[in-house]
Short mmCIF file of C-alpha atoms in Angstrom, two decimals:
data_model
loop_
_atom_site.label_atom_id
_atom_site.label_comp_id
_atom_site.label_asym_id
_atom_site.label_seq_id
_atom_site.Cartn_x
_atom_site.Cartn_y
_atom_site.Cartn_z
CA MET A 1436 -9.84 36.64 -19.21
CA SER A 1437 -7.57 39.67 -18.38
CA ASP A 1438 -7.66 41.98 -20.88
CA ALA A 1439 -6.03 44.55 -18.87
CA LYS A 1440 -6.38 45.76 -16.12
CA LEU A 1441 -9.39 47.71 -14.93
CA HIS A 1442 -8.04 50.72 -12.91
CA VAL A 1443 -5.40 51.94 -14.92
CA THR A 1444 -6.32 55.43 -16.09
CA SER A 1445 -3.47 56.15 -18.16
CA HIS A 1446 -3.89 56.52 -22.25
CA ASP A 1447 -2.01 53.43 -22.78
CA PRO A 1448 -3.60 51.80 -26.41
CA ASP A 1449 -2.87 48.68 -24.78
CA ASP A 1450 -4.55 49.01 -22.63
CA PHE A 1451 -8.40 47.39 -22.15
CA ALA A 1452 -9.91 50.44 -20.91
CA VAL A 1453 -8.24 52.43 -23.23
CA GLN A 1454 -9.44 50.41 -26.29
CA ILE A 1455 -12.84 50.47 -25.09
CA ALA A 1456 -13.43 53.82 -23.92
CA ASP A 1457 -11.53 54.63 -27.33
CA GLN A 1458 -14.35 52.41 -29.45
CA VAL A 1459 -17.26 54.01 -27.82
CA GLU A 1460 -15.88 57.66 -28.23
CA SER A 1461 -15.44 56.99 -32.01
CA PHE A 1462 -19.79 55.41 -32.28
CA LEU A 1463 -20.73 58.46 -30.66
CA VAL A 1464 -18.43 61.02 -32.69
CA ALA A 1465 -19.07 58.98 -35.98
CA VAL A 1466 -23.49 58.30 -35.55
CA THR A 1467 -23.69 62.01 -35.00
CA GLU A 1468 -21.67 63.23 -37.78
CA VAL A 1469 -23.96 61.30 -39.72
CA ALA A 1470 -26.99 61.93 -37.59
CA LYS A 1471 -26.38 65.97 -38.88
CA GLY A 1472 -27.23 64.53 -42.44
CA ASP A 1473 -24.56 65.75 -44.86
CA GLU A 1474 -23.38 62.52 -46.72
CA PRO A 1475 -27.36 61.18 -47.13
CA ASP A 1476 -25.55 58.64 -49.90
CA SER A 1477 -23.21 57.35 -47.31
CA ALA A 1478 -25.21 56.68 -44.55
CA VAL A 1479 -26.28 53.73 -44.78
CA PRO A 1480 -23.19 51.83 -45.75
CA PHE A 1481 -20.94 53.98 -42.88
CA LEU A 1482 -23.55 53.16 -40.07
CA LEU A 1483 -22.76 49.38 -41.19
CA LEU A 1484 -19.45 49.36 -40.32
CA GLU A 1485 -19.83 52.06 -36.95
CA VAL A 1486 -22.31 49.24 -35.51
CA SER A 1487 -20.42 46.61 -36.49
CA GLN A 1488 -17.23 48.06 -34.99
CA ILE A 1489 -18.35 48.68 -31.63
CA LEU A 1490 -20.18 45.35 -31.07
CA LEU A 1491 -16.70 44.31 -31.27
CA ALA A 1492 -16.55 46.15 -28.31
CA GLY A 1493 -18.93 45.09 -27.28
CA GLY A 1494 -17.81 41.25 -28.10
CA ARG A 1495 -14.45 42.10 -25.71
CA LEU A 1496 -16.60 43.01 -22.43
CA GLY A 1497 -19.54 40.28 -22.82
CA ALA A 1498 -16.57 37.53 -23.12
CA HIS A 1499 -14.50 39.45 -20.49
CA GLU A 1500 -14.64 37.91 -16.50
CA ASP A 1501 -17.82 40.60 -15.25
CA ILE A 1502 -16.64 43.48 -13.57
CA LEU A 1503 -17.72 44.77 -10.88
CA PRO A 1504 -17.94 48.32 -9.56
CA ASP A 1505 -16.07 49.89 -7.03
CA GLU A 1506 -18.82 51.80 -5.20
CA ARG A 1507 -21.89 49.71 -4.34
CA TYR A 1508 -23.76 52.72 -4.99
CA GLU A 1509 -23.69 54.47 -8.55
CA PRO A 1510 -22.43 58.15 -8.53
CA ASP A 1511 -25.28 60.14 -9.26
CA LEU A 1512 -24.51 61.54 -13.51
CA GLY A 1513 -27.00 64.73 -13.36
CA PRO A 1514 -28.91 64.81 -15.86
CA GLU A 1515 -29.22 62.42 -19.13
CA ALA A 1516 -27.94 64.19 -22.78
CA ASP A 1517 -31.14 64.33 -24.74
CA VAL A 1518 -30.80 62.39 -27.54
CA ASP A 1519 -34.15 63.13 -29.30
CA ASP A 1520 -32.66 65.22 -31.63
CA LEU A 1521 -30.57 62.84 -32.82
CA ARG A 1522 -33.50 59.91 -32.96
CA GLU A 1523 -34.82 62.34 -34.88
CA ASN A 1524 -32.44 63.28 -37.33
CA LEU A 1525 -31.97 59.90 -37.92
CA ALA A 1526 -35.19 58.64 -38.92
CA ARG A 1527 -35.84 61.42 -41.40
CA LEU A 1528 -32.16 60.22 -42.98
CA LEU A 1529 -33.15 57.09 -43.10
CA GLU A 1530 -36.39 57.47 -44.41
CA PRO A 1531 -38.64 55.22 -45.96
CA ILE A 1532 -36.42 52.13 -44.65
CA ASP A 1533 -35.89 52.95 -40.89
CA VAL A 1534 -38.44 50.45 -40.27
CA TYR A 1535 -37.07 47.01 -39.90
CA SER A 1536 -39.27 43.97 -38.66
CA GLU A 1537 -37.74 42.15 -35.42
CA VAL A 1538 -37.47 39.31 -33.37
CA PHE A 1539 -36.66 40.24 -29.54
CA ASP A 1540 -35.29 36.86 -28.83
CA PRO A 1541 -33.92 34.25 -31.16
CA TYR A 1542 -34.20 30.72 -28.11
CA GLU A 1543 -37.91 32.05 -27.10
CA PRO A 1544 -40.22 30.09 -29.40
CA ARG A 1545 -43.78 31.16 -31.12
CA LYS A 1546 -42.18 35.15 -31.06
CA ALA A 1547 -44.36 36.78 -33.96
CA PRO A 1548 -42.01 39.24 -35.74
CA VAL A 1549 -42.23 43.00 -34.42
CA PRO A 1550 -41.70 46.86 -35.95
CA ALA A 1551 -38.46 48.23 -35.05
CA ARG A 1552 -36.96 51.23 -36.17
CA ILE A 1553 -33.07 51.67 -36.64
CA SER A 1554 -33.15 55.32 -35.93
CA ASP A 1555 -35.43 54.16 -32.18
CA ASP A 1556 -31.91 51.45 -32.19
CA LEU A 1557 -29.02 53.92 -33.03
CA ALA A 1558 -30.41 56.37 -30.22
CA ASP A 1559 -31.24 53.62 -28.03
CA VAL A 1560 -27.02 52.31 -28.05
CA ILE A 1561 -26.28 55.86 -28.06
CA ALA A 1562 -27.92 57.11 -24.47
CA ASP A 1563 -26.29 53.20 -23.09
CA LEU A 1564 -22.74 54.28 -24.63
CA ARG A 1565 -23.02 58.02 -23.23
CA HIS A 1566 -24.11 56.74 -20.09
CA GLY A 1567 -20.69 54.76 -19.56
CA MET A 1568 -18.46 57.69 -21.07
CA ALA A 1569 -19.82 60.14 -18.23
CA HIS A 1570 -18.36 57.02 -15.85
CA TYR A 1571 -14.53 57.32 -17.92
CA ARG A 1572 -14.37 61.22 -18.02
CA ALA A 1573 -14.84 61.72 -14.88
CA GLY A 1574 -12.33 59.27 -14.04
CA ARG A 1575 -13.91 56.53 -13.08
CA THR A 1576 -12.82 53.95 -15.11
CA THR A 1577 -13.99 50.37 -13.69
CA GLU A 1578 -17.63 52.31 -13.52
CA ALA A 1579 -17.46 53.00 -16.89
CA LEU A 1580 -16.47 49.42 -17.88
CA TRP A 1581 -18.71 47.76 -15.42
CA TRP A 1582 -22.24 50.13 -17.07
CA TRP A 1583 -21.38 48.65 -20.60
CA GLN A 1584 -20.63 45.31 -19.99
CA PHE A 1585 -23.94 45.33 -18.11
CA SER A 1586 -25.82 47.65 -20.22
CA TYR A 1587 -24.62 45.29 -23.08
CA PHE A 1588 -25.77 41.85 -22.04
CA SER A 1589 -29.54 43.91 -20.49
CA ASN A 1590 -29.61 46.57 -23.86
CA TRP A 1591 -27.67 47.71 -26.10
CA GLY A 1592 -25.61 44.81 -27.36
CA SER A 1593 -29.13 43.14 -28.84
CA THR A 1594 -30.01 46.38 -29.79
CA ALA A 1595 -27.17 47.17 -31.80
CA SER A 1596 -27.19 43.36 -32.85
CA ALA A 1597 -30.79 44.29 -34.94
CA THR A 1598 -30.21 47.15 -36.07
CA LEU A 1599 -26.82 45.87 -37.75
CA ARG A 1600 -29.08 42.65 -39.03
CA ALA A 1601 -31.46 45.90 -40.74
CA LEU A 1602 -28.39 47.66 -42.21
CA GLN A 1603 -26.52 44.67 -43.60
CA SER A 1604 -29.80 43.64 -45.27
CA ILE A 1605 -30.44 47.00 -46.77
CA VAL A 1606 -26.90 46.83 -48.47
CA ALA A 1607 -27.44 43.16 -49.84
CA HIS A 1608 -30.32 44.18 -51.09
CA VAL A 1609 -28.65 46.36 -52.81
CA ARG A 1610 -25.51 44.81 -53.52
CA LEU A 1611 -27.54 42.26 -54.87
CA ASN A 1612 -29.55 44.04 -56.87
CA GLN A 1613 -33.07 42.45 -55.21
CA PRO A 1614 -35.64 44.70 -54.15
CA LEU A 1615 -37.10 44.71 -51.15
CA ALA A 1616 -39.28 42.20 -49.63
CA GLU A 1617 -43.27 43.45 -48.59
CA LEU A 1618 -43.56 45.52 -45.55
CA ASP A 1619 -46.65 43.66 -44.63
CA GLY A 1620 -48.17 46.79 -42.88
CA LEU A 1621 -45.20 47.01 -40.30
CA ASP A 1622 -46.13 50.71 -38.53
CA THR A 1623 -43.97 53.45 -40.18
CA ASP A 1624 -46.04 56.52 -39.49
CA GLN A 1625 -46.93 56.99 -43.19
CA SER A 1626 -50.30 57.28 -45.28
CA VAL A 1627 -49.21 54.63 -48.21
CA GLY A 1628 -49.63 51.54 -49.00
CA ASP A 1629 -47.68 48.58 -48.78
CA ASP A 1630 -46.97 48.04 -52.31
CA THR A 1631 -45.94 51.61 -52.93
CA LEU A 1632 -43.72 51.70 -49.25
CA GLU A 1633 -41.82 48.84 -51.16
CA PHE A 1634 -41.57 51.13 -54.59
CA GLU A 1635 -40.35 53.96 -53.11
CA ALA A 1636 -37.81 52.39 -50.08
CA GLY A 1637 -36.80 50.07 -53.51
CA ARG A 1638 -36.40 53.68 -54.61
CA VAL A 1639 -34.55 55.20 -52.51
CA MET A 1640 -32.22 52.38 -51.76
CA ALA A 1641 -31.32 52.28 -55.75
CA GLU A 1642 -30.43 56.53 -55.27
CA GLU A 1643 -29.39 57.21 -52.39
CA ILE A 1644 -27.20 54.01 -51.10
CA GLY A 1645 -26.45 52.47 -54.36
CA GLY A 1646 -24.79 54.76 -56.47
CA PRO A 1647 -22.00 54.66 -53.13
CA LEU A 1648 -21.73 50.73 -52.91
CA GLY A 1649 -21.06 51.06 -57.14
CA MET A 1650 -24.78 49.28 -58.11
CA ARG A 1651 -26.62 49.80 -60.79
CA PRO A 1652 -30.17 50.90 -60.19
CA VAL A 1653 -33.03 48.35 -59.33
CA LYS A 1654 -35.28 47.12 -62.01
#
């Protein structure tokens, strides 16, 4: 499988490295903009689109032959950029639909679902992608591609996939006019019962998400 020459650093739009970097950069910019909270009504549909698109880049990296870095040891990038503000902004924006249930490995039998947060997941994906982007901007194209591919398999691919499933489920509940099922006491850091949380989540989806999607309020 040879999408392109990995060492080419020109801005040829047909080059594999350029295409992956463009998709990564688009995701980083888009999610950062969403986290500012300027357009809360369209946050979930927009995140659904962006996560879907970055997973296309991940799929291309996953299907590509193994990418090997030029150097044995990864060059020092200095301090990592902080993602805590982005994480907290997303958590506020998505409350109370931030928490969802996830099974880490679908091929590992009898594993109980665990609570996860869309805001945590997106922040983790951002951190992984930023790390590779730092290499790319420094001219270490192969190092960047190696990191994006490696971290796709080891972390951000499964994390983004789980996030996509949660976002798709939210939008599906709205489009199909179906209230959320009971959340079974997932840790939400909120002092409300399951019934109240279920009602509030349904109300938020109807008011903040259903409108932009052209749906009538959930009854």
